[in-house]
XYZ file of C-alpha atoms in Angstrom:
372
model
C 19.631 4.852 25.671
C 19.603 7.399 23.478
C 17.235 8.300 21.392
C 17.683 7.522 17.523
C 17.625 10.387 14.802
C 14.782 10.267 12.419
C 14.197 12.027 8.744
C 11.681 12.010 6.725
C 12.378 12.284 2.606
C 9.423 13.962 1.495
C 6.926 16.901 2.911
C 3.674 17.115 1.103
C 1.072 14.554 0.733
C 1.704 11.253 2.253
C 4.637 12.501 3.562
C 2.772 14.890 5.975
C 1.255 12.054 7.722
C 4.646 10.625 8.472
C 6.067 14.141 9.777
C 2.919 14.053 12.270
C 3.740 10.640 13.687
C 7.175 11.483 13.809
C 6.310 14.712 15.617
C 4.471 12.495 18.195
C 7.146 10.395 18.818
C 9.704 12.797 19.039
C 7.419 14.726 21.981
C 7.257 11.527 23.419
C 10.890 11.039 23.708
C 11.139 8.058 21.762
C 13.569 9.413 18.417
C 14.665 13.197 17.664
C 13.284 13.808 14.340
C 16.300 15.239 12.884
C 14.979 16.793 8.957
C 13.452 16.544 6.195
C 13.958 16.764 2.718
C 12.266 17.674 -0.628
C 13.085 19.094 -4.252
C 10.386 21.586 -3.619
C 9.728 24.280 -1.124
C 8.531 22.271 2.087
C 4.569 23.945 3.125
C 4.621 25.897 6.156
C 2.466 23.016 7.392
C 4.899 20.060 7.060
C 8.126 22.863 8.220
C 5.968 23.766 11.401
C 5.740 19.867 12.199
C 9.468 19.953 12.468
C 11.488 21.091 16.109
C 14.194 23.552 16.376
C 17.345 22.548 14.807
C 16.077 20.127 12.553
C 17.335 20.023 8.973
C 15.112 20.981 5.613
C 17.674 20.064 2.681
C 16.381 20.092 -1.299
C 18.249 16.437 -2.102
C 18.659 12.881 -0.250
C 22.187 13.166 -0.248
C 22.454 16.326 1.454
C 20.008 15.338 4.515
C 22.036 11.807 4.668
C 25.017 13.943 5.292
C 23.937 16.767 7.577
C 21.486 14.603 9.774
C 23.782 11.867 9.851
C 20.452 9.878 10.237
C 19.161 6.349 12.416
C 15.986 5.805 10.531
C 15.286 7.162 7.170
C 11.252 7.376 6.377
C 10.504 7.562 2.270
C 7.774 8.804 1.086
C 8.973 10.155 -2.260
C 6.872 9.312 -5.785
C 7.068 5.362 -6.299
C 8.929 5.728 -9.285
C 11.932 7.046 -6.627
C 11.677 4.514 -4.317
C 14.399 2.412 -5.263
C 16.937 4.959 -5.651
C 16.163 6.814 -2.248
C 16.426 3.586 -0.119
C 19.598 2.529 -1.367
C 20.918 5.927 -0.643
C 19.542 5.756 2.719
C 20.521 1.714 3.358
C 24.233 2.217 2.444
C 24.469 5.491 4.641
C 23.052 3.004 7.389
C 19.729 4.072 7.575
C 16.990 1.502 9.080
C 14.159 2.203 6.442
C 10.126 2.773 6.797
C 9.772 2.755 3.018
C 6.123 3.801 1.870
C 3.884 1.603 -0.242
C 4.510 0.492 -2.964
C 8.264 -0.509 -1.772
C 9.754 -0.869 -5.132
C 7.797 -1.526 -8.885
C 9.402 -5.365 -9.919
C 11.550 -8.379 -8.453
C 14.359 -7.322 -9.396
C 14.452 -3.553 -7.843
C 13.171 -6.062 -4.524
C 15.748 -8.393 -4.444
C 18.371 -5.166 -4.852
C 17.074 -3.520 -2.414
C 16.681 -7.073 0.022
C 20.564 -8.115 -0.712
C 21.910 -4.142 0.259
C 19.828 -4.019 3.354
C 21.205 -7.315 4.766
C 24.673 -6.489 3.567
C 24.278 -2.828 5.595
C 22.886 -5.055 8.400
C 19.358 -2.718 8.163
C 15.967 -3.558 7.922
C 13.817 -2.174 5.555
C 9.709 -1.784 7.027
C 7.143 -1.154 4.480
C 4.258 1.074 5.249
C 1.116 -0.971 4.807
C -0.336 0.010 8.365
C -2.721 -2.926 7.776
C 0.103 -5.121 8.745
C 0.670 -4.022 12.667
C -3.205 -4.708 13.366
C -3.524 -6.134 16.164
C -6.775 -8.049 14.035
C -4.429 -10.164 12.370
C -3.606 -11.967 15.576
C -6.922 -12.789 16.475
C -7.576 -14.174 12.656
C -4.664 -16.125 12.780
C -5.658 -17.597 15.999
C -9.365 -18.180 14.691
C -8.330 -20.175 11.879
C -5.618 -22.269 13.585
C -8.358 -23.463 15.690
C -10.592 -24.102 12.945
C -13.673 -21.321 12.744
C -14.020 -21.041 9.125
C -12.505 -24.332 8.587
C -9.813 -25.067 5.634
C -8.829 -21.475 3.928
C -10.124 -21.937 0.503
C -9.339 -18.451 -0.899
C -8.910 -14.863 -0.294
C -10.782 -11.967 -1.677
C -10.704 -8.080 -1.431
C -12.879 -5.518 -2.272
C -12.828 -1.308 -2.384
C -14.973 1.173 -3.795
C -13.728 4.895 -3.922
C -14.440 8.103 -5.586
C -11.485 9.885 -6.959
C -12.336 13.658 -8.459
C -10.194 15.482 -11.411
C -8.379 16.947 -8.615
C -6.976 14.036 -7.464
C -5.389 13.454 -10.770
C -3.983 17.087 -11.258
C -2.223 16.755 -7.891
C 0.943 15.798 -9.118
C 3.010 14.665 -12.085
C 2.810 11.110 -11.697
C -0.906 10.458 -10.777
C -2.424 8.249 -13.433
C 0.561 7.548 -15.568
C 1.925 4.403 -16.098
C 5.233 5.864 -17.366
C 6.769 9.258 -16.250
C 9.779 10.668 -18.104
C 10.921 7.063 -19.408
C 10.721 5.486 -16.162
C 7.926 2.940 -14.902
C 5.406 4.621 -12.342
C 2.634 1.794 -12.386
C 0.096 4.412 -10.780
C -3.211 2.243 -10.596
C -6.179 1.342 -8.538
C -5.307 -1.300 -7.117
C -1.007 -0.752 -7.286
C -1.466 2.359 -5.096
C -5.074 3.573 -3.464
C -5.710 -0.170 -2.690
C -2.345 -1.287 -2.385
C -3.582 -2.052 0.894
C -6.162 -4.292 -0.117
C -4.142 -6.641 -2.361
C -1.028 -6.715 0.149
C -2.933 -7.303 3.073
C -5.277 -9.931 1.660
C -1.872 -11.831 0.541
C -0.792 -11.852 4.008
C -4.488 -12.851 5.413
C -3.895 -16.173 2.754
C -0.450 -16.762 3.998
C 1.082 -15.880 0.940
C 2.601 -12.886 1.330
C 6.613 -13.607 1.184
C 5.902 -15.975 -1.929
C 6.158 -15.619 -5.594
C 2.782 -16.024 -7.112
C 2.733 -19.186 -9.310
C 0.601 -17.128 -11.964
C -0.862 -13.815 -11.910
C -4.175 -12.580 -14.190
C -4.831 -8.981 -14.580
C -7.924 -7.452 -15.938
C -7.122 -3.516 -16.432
C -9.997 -0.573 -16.876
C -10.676 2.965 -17.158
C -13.473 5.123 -17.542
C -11.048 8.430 -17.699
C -8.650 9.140 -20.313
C -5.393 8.502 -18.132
C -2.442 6.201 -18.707
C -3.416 3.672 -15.985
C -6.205 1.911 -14.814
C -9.405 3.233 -12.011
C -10.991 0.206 -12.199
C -9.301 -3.164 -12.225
C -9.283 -6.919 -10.417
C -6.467 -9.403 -10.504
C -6.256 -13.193 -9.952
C -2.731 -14.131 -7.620
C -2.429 -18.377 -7.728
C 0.125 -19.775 -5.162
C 1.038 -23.239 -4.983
C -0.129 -23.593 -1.699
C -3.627 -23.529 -3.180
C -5.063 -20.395 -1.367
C -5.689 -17.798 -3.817
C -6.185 -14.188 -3.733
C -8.331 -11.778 -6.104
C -8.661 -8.372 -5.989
C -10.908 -5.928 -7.081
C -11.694 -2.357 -6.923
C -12.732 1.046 -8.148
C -12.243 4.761 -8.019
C -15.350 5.519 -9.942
C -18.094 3.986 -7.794
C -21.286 6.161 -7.261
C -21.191 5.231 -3.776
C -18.417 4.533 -1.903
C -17.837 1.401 0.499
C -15.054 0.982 2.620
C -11.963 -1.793 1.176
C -12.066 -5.399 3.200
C -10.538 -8.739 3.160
C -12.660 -11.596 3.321
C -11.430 -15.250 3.979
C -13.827 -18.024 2.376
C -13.247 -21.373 4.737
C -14.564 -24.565 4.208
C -16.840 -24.207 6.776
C -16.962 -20.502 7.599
C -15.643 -16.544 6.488
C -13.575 -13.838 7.925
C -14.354 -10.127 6.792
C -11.420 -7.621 7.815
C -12.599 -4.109 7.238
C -8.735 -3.210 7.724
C -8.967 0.684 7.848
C -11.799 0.471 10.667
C -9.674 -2.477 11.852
C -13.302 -3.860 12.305
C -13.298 -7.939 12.152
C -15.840 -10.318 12.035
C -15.851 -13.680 11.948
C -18.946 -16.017 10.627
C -20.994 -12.949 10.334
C -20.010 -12.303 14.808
C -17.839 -8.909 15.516
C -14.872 -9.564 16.713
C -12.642 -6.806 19.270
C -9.005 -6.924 18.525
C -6.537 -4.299 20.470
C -4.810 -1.406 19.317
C -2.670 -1.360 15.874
C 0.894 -0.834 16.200
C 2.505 2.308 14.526
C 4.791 0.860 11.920
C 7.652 3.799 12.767
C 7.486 2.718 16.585
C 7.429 -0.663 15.745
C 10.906 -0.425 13.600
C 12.640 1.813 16.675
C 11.712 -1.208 18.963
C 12.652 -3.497 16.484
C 16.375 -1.989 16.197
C 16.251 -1.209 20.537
C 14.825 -4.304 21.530
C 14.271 -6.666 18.988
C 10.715 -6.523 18.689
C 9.869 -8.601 15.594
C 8.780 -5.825 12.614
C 5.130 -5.899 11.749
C 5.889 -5.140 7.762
C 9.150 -5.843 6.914
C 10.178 -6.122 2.823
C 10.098 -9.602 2.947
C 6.412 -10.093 3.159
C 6.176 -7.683 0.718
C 7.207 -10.261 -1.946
C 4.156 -11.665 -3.394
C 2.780 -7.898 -3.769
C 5.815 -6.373 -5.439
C 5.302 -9.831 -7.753
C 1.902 -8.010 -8.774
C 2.859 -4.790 -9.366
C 5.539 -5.772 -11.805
C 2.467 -7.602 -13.539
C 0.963 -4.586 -13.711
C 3.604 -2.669 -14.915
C 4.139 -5.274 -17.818
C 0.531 -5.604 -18.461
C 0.140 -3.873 -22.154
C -2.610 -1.309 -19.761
C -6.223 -0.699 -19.392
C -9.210 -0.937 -21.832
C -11.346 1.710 -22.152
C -14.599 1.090 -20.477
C -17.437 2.279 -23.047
C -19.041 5.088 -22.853
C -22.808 3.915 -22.441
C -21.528 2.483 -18.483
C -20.109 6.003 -17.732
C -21.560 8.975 -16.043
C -19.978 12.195 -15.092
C -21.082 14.194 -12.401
C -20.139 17.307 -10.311
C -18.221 20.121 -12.035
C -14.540 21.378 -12.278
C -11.646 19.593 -9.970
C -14.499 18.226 -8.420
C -16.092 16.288 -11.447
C -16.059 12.627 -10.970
C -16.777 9.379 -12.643
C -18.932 7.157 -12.204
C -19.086 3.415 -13.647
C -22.616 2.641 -13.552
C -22.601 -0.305 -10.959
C -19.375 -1.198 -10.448
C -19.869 -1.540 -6.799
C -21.813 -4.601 -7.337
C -19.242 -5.940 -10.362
C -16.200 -5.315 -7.648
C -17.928 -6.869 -4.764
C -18.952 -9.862 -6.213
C -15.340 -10.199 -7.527
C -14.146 -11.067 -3.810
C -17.100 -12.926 -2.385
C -16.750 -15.081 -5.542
C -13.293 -15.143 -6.201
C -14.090 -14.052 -9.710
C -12.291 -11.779 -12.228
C -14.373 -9.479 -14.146
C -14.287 -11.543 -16.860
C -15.556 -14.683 -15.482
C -18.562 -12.551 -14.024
C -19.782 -11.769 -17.230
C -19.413 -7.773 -16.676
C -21.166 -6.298 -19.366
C -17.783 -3.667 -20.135
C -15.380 -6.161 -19.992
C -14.190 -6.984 -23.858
């Protein structure tokens, strides 16, 4: 069989972790990763990850056409998304499309109906999903270790530094050049957190009956760093979300499932699990790229395909329409360190955020002294 041709839209940031796994892959035999493309001079870093005869092209269209392409992998600015995965759907592309997959319902059910009508499937990239953890939950709770699922919350604290602002154009802007980038907290460093925790509830290919969004910043940017969120599904198991990227010290995002008689904590990066307070072993994740090559060879079922996707998408499009974030006041913020390093710190939002999932709480019903 041979072995299908790979690109990758995109070079630096994110995109760089995708040109490594690629590179494995294609050492391994298992694609030919075929080019790359990006609208600025690739880094001799990402270019190096690339084998002989593969293509570097400056636009979409141009690597579509001299790749002639299997598998397209996106990781372009969010605010692109759309746009480069219908390129690479109606050239026939099966599509690992980078979180978040689109920014509303509507850009996700265009994107949904052109897939199925170019008989492709489009995987998202919320690694989270091909844990093999989520197995062993599933089968935990089917035979009835934390009893009824009541709820779902999820929890992160990071620290984000000027730097991580001045990276790009987009970082921390809500809008960019007239068109919706719903940068955010919890829409894009903890995108994980929210998506996965919808998929830990069983919720994740449904539209949320009702969706509450509480929106903060300590820094003067467009969009929030510190926010929760409230997702109600008919089915009764909710989901609430809260995190940070001005904690003073950091903890890593989980998941935790409140039962009737019992919880679940996912530490999903770690892929650590625990279940009524006992650790849990789980096996190996499953690379989302390998996953989609097997899904299109053999018919292996794909770990995060759009679809599930559904109920998240549903919450960034509340985001985006939300009217954005209030200031926090200045009395509960801190700086500290100096230059692209300086940072800021919400004086003990760590506590305000964690009690947000183990309550299923928003900020507002928690009484959080900044919240107006």
């Amino acid at each position: 069989m041979t072995a299908p041709k790979v690109v990758v839209f995109g070079t630096a940031g994110y995109a760089l972790v995708h040109l490594r796994r690629a590179r494995v892959l294609h050492d391994d035999g298992e694609i030919v990763l075929a080019g790359a493309c990006d609208v600025r001079d690739p880094s001799p870093e990402s270019t190096d990850l690339l084998p002989p005869g593969a293509v570097v092209t400056r636009s979409i269209e141009e690597l579509l056409r001299q790749a002639e392409p299997d598998i397209a992998v996106i990781a372009t600015p969010p605010h692109t998304h759309l746009d480069a995965a219908l390129a690479a759907v109606d050239a026939g592309c099966q599509v690992l499309l980078e979180k978040p997959p689109v920014l509303d319902l509507a850009a996700f059910d265009l994107l949904s109906e052109r897939a199925s009508a170019a008989g492709v499937e489009c995987q998202v990239g919320f690694q989270s999903f091909g844990s093999a953890a989520l197995t062993v939950l599933r089968e935990a709770v089917e035979a009835g270790a934390v009893g009824e699922p009541r709820g779902v919350g999820t929890a992160g604290a990071w620290i984000r530094r000027d730097s991580y602002y001045r990276r790009n154009g987009w970082a921390g802007r809500r809008v960019l050049d007239g068109k919706s980038v719903v940068d955010g907290s919890l829409t894009n460093p903890f995108a994980h957190a929210v998506a996965t925790a919808t998929l830990v509830a069983g919720t994740a290919g449904l539209r949320p009956r009702r969706i509450d969004v509480e929106l903060h910043r300590a820094r003067p940017i467009e969009a929030d760093d510190t926010a929760c969120a409230r997702l109600t599904f008919d089915n009764g198991v909710d989901v609430v979300a809260a995190a940070t990227l001005c904690a003073d010290q950091v903890f890593e995002p989980y998941v935790v499932l409140h039962g009737a008689e019992g919880t679940a904590r996912w530490w999903y990066r770690s892929d650590r699990l625990e279940i009524n307070g006992e650790a849990v072993r789980a096996g190996p994740p499953t690379d989302l790229l390998r996953n989609l090559v097997r899904h299109v060879d053999e018919g292996t079922p794909l770990a995060a395909p759009l679809e599930l996707t559904r109920a998240f998408t549903a919450f960034v499009e509340a985001v985006r329409d939300h009217p954005g974030p209030k200031p926090i006041a200045p009395e509960w913020v801190d700086r500290a360190d100096e230059g692209p390093e300086q940072r800021y710190v919400v004086r003990h939002v760590e506590k305000f955020v964690e009690s947000a999932a183990e309550e299923m709480a928003l900020f507002s019903e928690l009484g959080v002294p900044w919240v107006t």
